[in-house]
Every structure is written in structure tokens, then in C-alpha cells.
Short mmCIF file of N, CA, C and O in Angstrom, two decimals:
data_model
loop_
_atom_site.label_atom_id
_atom_site.label_comp_id
_atom_site.label_asym_id
_atom_site.label_seq_id
_atom_site.Cartn_x
_atom_site.Cartn_y
_atom_site.Cartn_z
N MET E 1279 86.81 -179.10 70.52
CA MET E 1279 86.23 -178.08 70.65
C MET E 1279 85.33 -178.02 71.95
O MET E 1279 84.57 -179.06 71.75
N THR E 1280 85.30 -177.33 73.01
CA THR E 1280 84.50 -177.53 74.07
C THR E 1280 83.01 -176.77 73.72
O THR E 1280 82.76 -175.89 72.97
N LEU E 1281 82.26 -177.13 74.68
CA LEU E 1281 81.02 -176.43 74.40
C LEU E 1281 80.69 -174.71 74.43
O LEU E 1281 80.32 -174.09 73.71
N ILE E 1282 81.79 -174.42 75.37
CA ILE E 1282 81.73 -172.85 75.57
C ILE E 1282 82.57 -171.90 74.17
O ILE E 1282 81.90 -171.14 73.63
N GLU E 1283 83.63 -172.76 73.50
CA GLU E 1283 84.16 -172.73 72.30
C GLU E 1283 83.08 -172.49 71.20
O GLU E 1283 83.21 -171.68 70.27
N LYS E 1284 82.16 -173.61 71.30
CA LYS E 1284 81.28 -173.52 70.04
C LYS E 1284 80.13 -172.65 70.31
O LYS E 1284 79.76 -172.21 69.26
N ALA E 1285 79.95 -172.15 71.58
CA ALA E 1285 78.59 -171.17 71.58
C ALA E 1285 79.31 -169.76 71.43
O ALA E 1285 78.83 -168.96 70.35
N VAL E 1286 80.51 -169.51 71.61
CA VAL E 1286 81.29 -168.37 71.24
C VAL E 1286 81.54 -168.26 69.98
O VAL E 1286 81.43 -167.17 68.78
N ALA E 1287 81.81 -169.46 68.90
CA ALA E 1287 81.97 -169.24 67.72
C ALA E 1287 80.54 -169.46 66.94
O ALA E 1287 80.47 -168.63 65.92
N LYS E 1288 79.45 -169.73 67.67
CA LYS E 1288 78.18 -169.47 67.17
C LYS E 1288 77.84 -167.88 67.16
O LYS E 1288 77.20 -167.15 66.21
N ALA E 1289 78.28 -167.30 68.29
CA ALA E 1289 77.92 -165.92 68.55
C ALA E 1289 78.71 -165.28 67.62
O ALA E 1289 78.19 -163.91 67.06
N GLU E 1290 80.12 -165.30 67.12
CA GLU E 1290 80.87 -164.44 66.41
C GLU E 1290 80.24 -164.49 64.66
O GLU E 1290 80.32 -163.60 64.08
N GLU E 1291 79.57 -165.92 64.50
CA GLU E 1291 78.93 -166.12 63.45
C GLU E 1291 77.59 -165.31 63.38
O GLU E 1291 77.46 -164.80 62.05
N MET E 1292 76.87 -165.10 64.43
CA MET E 1292 75.67 -164.35 64.16
C MET E 1292 75.85 -162.86 64.27
O MET E 1292 75.11 -162.01 63.88
N MET E 1293 77.00 -162.54 64.93
CA MET E 1293 77.43 -161.18 65.22
C MET E 1293 76.98 -160.28 64.11
O MET E 1293 76.31 -158.92 64.25
N TYR E 1294 77.80 -160.56 62.73
CA TYR E 1294 77.17 -159.42 61.83
C TYR E 1294 76.21 -159.98 60.76
O TYR E 1294 75.65 -159.57 59.75
N ASN E 1295 75.67 -161.41 60.88
CA ASN E 1295 74.72 -162.15 60.32
C ASN E 1295 73.19 -161.88 60.66
O ASN E 1295 72.46 -161.97 59.64
N ASP E 1296 73.33 -161.53 61.78
CA ASP E 1296 71.54 -161.47 62.10
C ASP E 1296 71.20 -160.25 62.44
O ASP E 1296 72.09 -159.41 62.90
N TYR E 1297 70.20 -159.98 61.72
CA TYR E 1297 69.44 -158.55 61.76
C TYR E 1297 68.68 -158.01 62.90
O TYR E 1297 69.07 -157.08 63.06
N HIS E 1298 69.05 -159.03 63.77
CA HIS E 1298 68.66 -158.39 65.32
C HIS E 1298 69.86 -157.45 65.87
O HIS E 1298 69.49 -156.60 66.61
N ILE E 1299 71.10 -157.82 65.76
CA ILE E 1299 72.07 -157.13 66.13
C ILE E 1299 72.26 -156.14 65.09
O ILE E 1299 73.30 -156.30 64.24
N ASN E 1300 72.00 -155.06 65.80
CA ASN E 1300 72.11 -153.88 64.59
C ASN E 1300 72.46 -152.40 65.31
O ASN E 1300 72.55 -151.30 64.42
N ALA E 1301 72.95 -152.48 66.54
CA ALA E 1301 73.32 -151.23 67.22
C ALA E 1301 74.63 -150.86 67.02
O ALA E 1301 74.68 -149.24 66.90
N GLY E 1302 75.81 -151.23 66.57
CA GLY E 1302 76.99 -150.12 65.83
C GLY E 1302 77.74 -150.96 64.73
O GLY E 1302 77.19 -152.19 64.51
N ALA E 1303 78.38 -150.27 64.31
CA ALA E 1303 79.27 -151.01 62.88
C ALA E 1303 80.23 -151.61 63.04
O ALA E 1303 80.71 -152.92 62.68
N GLU E 1304 80.96 -151.52 64.52
CA GLU E 1304 82.06 -152.60 65.11
C GLU E 1304 81.71 -153.49 66.27
O GLU E 1304 80.85 -152.77 67.11
N ARG E 1305 81.83 -154.54 66.17
CA ARG E 1305 81.29 -155.94 67.04
C ARG E 1305 82.30 -156.82 67.82
O ARG E 1305 82.97 -156.99 67.22
N LYS E 1306 82.13 -156.63 69.00
CA LYS E 1306 83.01 -157.64 69.95
C LYS E 1306 82.39 -158.92 70.53
O LYS E 1306 81.45 -158.23 71.50
N VAL E 1307 82.17 -160.15 70.86
CA VAL E 1307 82.08 -161.29 71.29
C VAL E 1307 82.62 -161.09 72.68
O VAL E 1307 84.19 -161.20 72.70
N VAL E 1308 82.05 -160.76 73.83
CA VAL E 1308 82.61 -161.00 75.28
C VAL E 1308 81.92 -161.96 76.09
O VAL E 1308 80.98 -162.24 75.85
N THR E 1309 82.90 -162.67 76.87
CA THR E 1309 82.56 -163.80 77.90
C THR E 1309 82.97 -163.31 79.31
O THR E 1309 83.75 -163.00 79.22
N LYS E 1310 81.91 -163.68 80.12
CA LYS E 1310 82.29 -163.58 81.58
C LYS E 1310 82.12 -164.76 82.37
O LYS E 1310 80.63 -165.52 82.10
N ASP E 1311 82.76 -165.34 83.28
CA ASP E 1311 82.75 -166.76 83.91
C ASP E 1311 82.35 -166.17 85.41
O ASP E 1311 82.37 -164.89 86.00
N TRP E 1312 80.96 -166.76 85.47
CA TRP E 1312 80.39 -166.31 86.61
C TRP E 1312 80.27 -167.53 87.62
O TRP E 1312 79.76 -168.73 86.79
N GLU E 1313 80.33 -167.61 88.86
CA GLU E 1313 79.94 -168.57 89.72
C GLU E 1313 79.22 -168.48 90.88
O GLU E 1313 79.10 -167.43 91.80
N LYS E 1314 77.95 -169.03 91.33
CA LYS E 1314 77.15 -168.76 92.24
C LYS E 1314 76.20 -170.21 92.79
O LYS E 1314 76.07 -170.92 92.14
N ASP E 1315 76.56 -170.54 94.09
CA ASP E 1315 75.94 -171.75 94.66
C ASP E 1315 76.37 -172.79 94.11
O ASP E 1315 75.98 -173.55 93.99
N GLY E 1316 77.97 -172.83 93.85
CA GLY E 1316 78.61 -173.86 93.19
C GLY E 1316 77.97 -174.12 91.57
O GLY E 1316 78.77 -174.94 90.97
N GLN E 1317 77.30 -173.37 91.10
CA GLN E 1317 77.13 -173.57 89.96
C GLN E 1317 77.63 -172.52 88.99
O GLN E 1317 78.08 -171.29 89.13
N LYS E 1318 78.62 -173.02 87.84
CA LYS E 1318 79.50 -172.38 86.92
C LYS E 1318 78.74 -171.85 85.72
O LYS E 1318 78.07 -172.71 85.02
N ARG E 1319 78.80 -170.53 85.28
CA ARG E 1319 78.08 -170.35 84.12
C ARG E 1319 79.20 -169.33 83.29
O ARG E 1319 79.75 -168.62 83.82
N THR E 1320 78.91 -169.45 81.98
CA THR E 1320 80.09 -168.36 80.85
C THR E 1320 78.93 -167.74 80.42
O THR E 1320 78.27 -168.25 79.69
N TYR E 1321 78.62 -166.28 80.70
CA TYR E 1321 77.92 -165.56 79.94
C TYR E 1321 78.46 -165.10 78.77
O TYR E 1321 79.68 -164.70 78.70
N ILE E 1322 77.76 -164.88 77.55
CA ILE E 1322 78.32 -164.41 76.53
C ILE E 1322 77.48 -163.08 75.77
O ILE E 1322 76.15 -163.33 75.76
N LYS E 1323 77.99 -162.02 75.21
CA LYS E 1323 77.57 -160.64 75.05
C LYS E 1323 78.22 -160.35 73.92
O LYS E 1323 79.19 -160.84 73.44
N VAL E 1324 77.54 -159.65 72.88
CA VAL E 1324 78.00 -159.15 71.74
C VAL E 1324 77.66 -157.42 72.18
O VAL E 1324 76.98 -156.83 72.38
N TYR E 1325 79.28 -156.67 72.44
CA TYR E 1325 79.30 -155.33 72.64
C TYR E 1325 79.39 -154.81 71.09
O TYR E 1325 80.07 -155.21 70.01
N CYS E 1326 78.68 -153.69 71.08
CA CYS E 1326 78.45 -152.66 70.01
C CYS E 1326 79.07 -151.46 69.70
O CYS E 1326 78.95 -151.00 70.77
N TYR E 1327 80.13 -150.74 68.91
CA TYR E 1327 80.52 -149.90 68.93
C TYR E 1327 80.66 -148.95 67.68
O TYR E 1327 80.47 -149.46 66.43
N THR E 1328 80.55 -147.91 67.47
CA THR E 1328 80.62 -147.13 66.31
C THR E 1328 81.84 -147.02 65.68
O THR E 1328 82.78 -147.61 66.44
N LEU E 1329 81.91 -146.66 64.59
CA LEU E 1329 83.46 -146.31 63.99
C LEU E 1329 84.48 -145.58 64.37
O LEU E 1329 85.76 -146.39 64.19
N ASN E 1330 84.14 -144.54 65.37
CA ASN E 1330 84.95 -143.89 66.49
C ASN E 1330 85.41 -144.54 67.37
O ASN E 1330 85.74 -144.26 68.70
N GLY E 1331 84.38 -145.87 67.96
CA GLY E 1331 84.74 -146.61 69.28
C GLY E 1331 84.19 -146.32 70.19
O GLY E 1331 84.45 -146.73 71.36
N LYS E 1332 82.90 -145.34 70.26
CA LYS E 1332 81.46 -145.15 71.25
C LYS E 1332 81.13 -146.07 71.54
O LYS E 1332 80.44 -147.00 70.19
N PHE E 1333 80.88 -146.66 72.55
CA PHE E 1333 79.99 -147.91 73.28
C PHE E 1333 78.48 -147.36 72.72
O PHE E 1333 78.16 -146.27 72.78
N LYS E 1334 77.76 -148.38 71.94
CA LYS E 1334 76.26 -148.02 71.32
C LYS E 1334 75.40 -149.01 72.12
O LYS E 1334 74.48 -148.59 72.41
N GLY E 1335 75.94 -150.39 72.12
CA GLY E 1335 74.80 -151.15 72.93
C GLY E 1335 75.35 -152.35 72.92
O GLY E 1335 76.29 -152.86 72.44
N SER E 1336 74.51 -153.21 73.83
CA SER E 1336 75.32 -154.83 73.99
C SER E 1336 73.77 -155.84 73.69
O SER E 1336 72.56 -154.98 74.13
N TYR E 1337 74.30 -156.82 73.40
CA TYR E 1337 73.21 -157.87 73.24
C TYR E 1337 73.71 -159.16 73.94
O TYR E 1337 74.95 -159.50 73.85
N ASP E 1338 72.47 -159.52 75.01
CA ASP E 1338 72.94 -160.77 75.73
C ASP E 1338 72.61 -161.90 74.63
O ASP E 1338 71.79 -162.30 73.84
N MET E 1339 73.57 -162.72 74.50
CA MET E 1339 73.54 -164.10 73.86
C MET E 1339 73.26 -165.45 74.32
O MET E 1339 73.20 -166.47 73.93
N GLY E 1340 73.13 -165.24 75.91
CA GLY E 1340 72.87 -166.22 76.55
C GLY E 1340 73.98 -166.91 77.59
O GLY E 1340 74.79 -166.40 77.61
N TYR E 1341 74.05 -167.94 77.96
CA TYR E 1341 75.26 -168.53 79.04
C TYR E 1341 75.28 -170.02 78.78
O TYR E 1341 74.34 -170.84 78.27
N VAL E 1342 76.03 -170.67 78.98
CA VAL E 1342 76.37 -171.98 78.99
C VAL E 1342 76.84 -172.22 80.29
O VAL E 1342 77.68 -171.82 81.00
#
């Protein structure tokens, strides 16, 4: 298991268990790869949606 996979697994674990993440009923972990000046980063976010699929908000979980 790579470092990125561990970070995503931790974000998925926190997605419903952390009381700070409370914007919507449905939640999804999303990663985005980005490279700038030779530095590669993978940003991790949690997107929150209402029960009928409307976007409610997002939470930054950091980057690896």
C-alpha cells in the first residue's frame, strides 16, 4: 500500500466519523494530481452532497 492509498483510506475512514465533516448526507473522497515546478502532489478532498444529489460543500483533507 502506497502513501497515497493510505492517506485516501484515512480520509474515507474520517469521512463519516469526524464531527467536523457535516455538510451533507452523502460524501465522496476525491483525489487530484498536480505538478508544479517539478513537485508532484496529490490533493485529497471530501465532497458532500444532499440526499437528492445537490452539491453541499467540500473539505480539504491535505496533500501527499
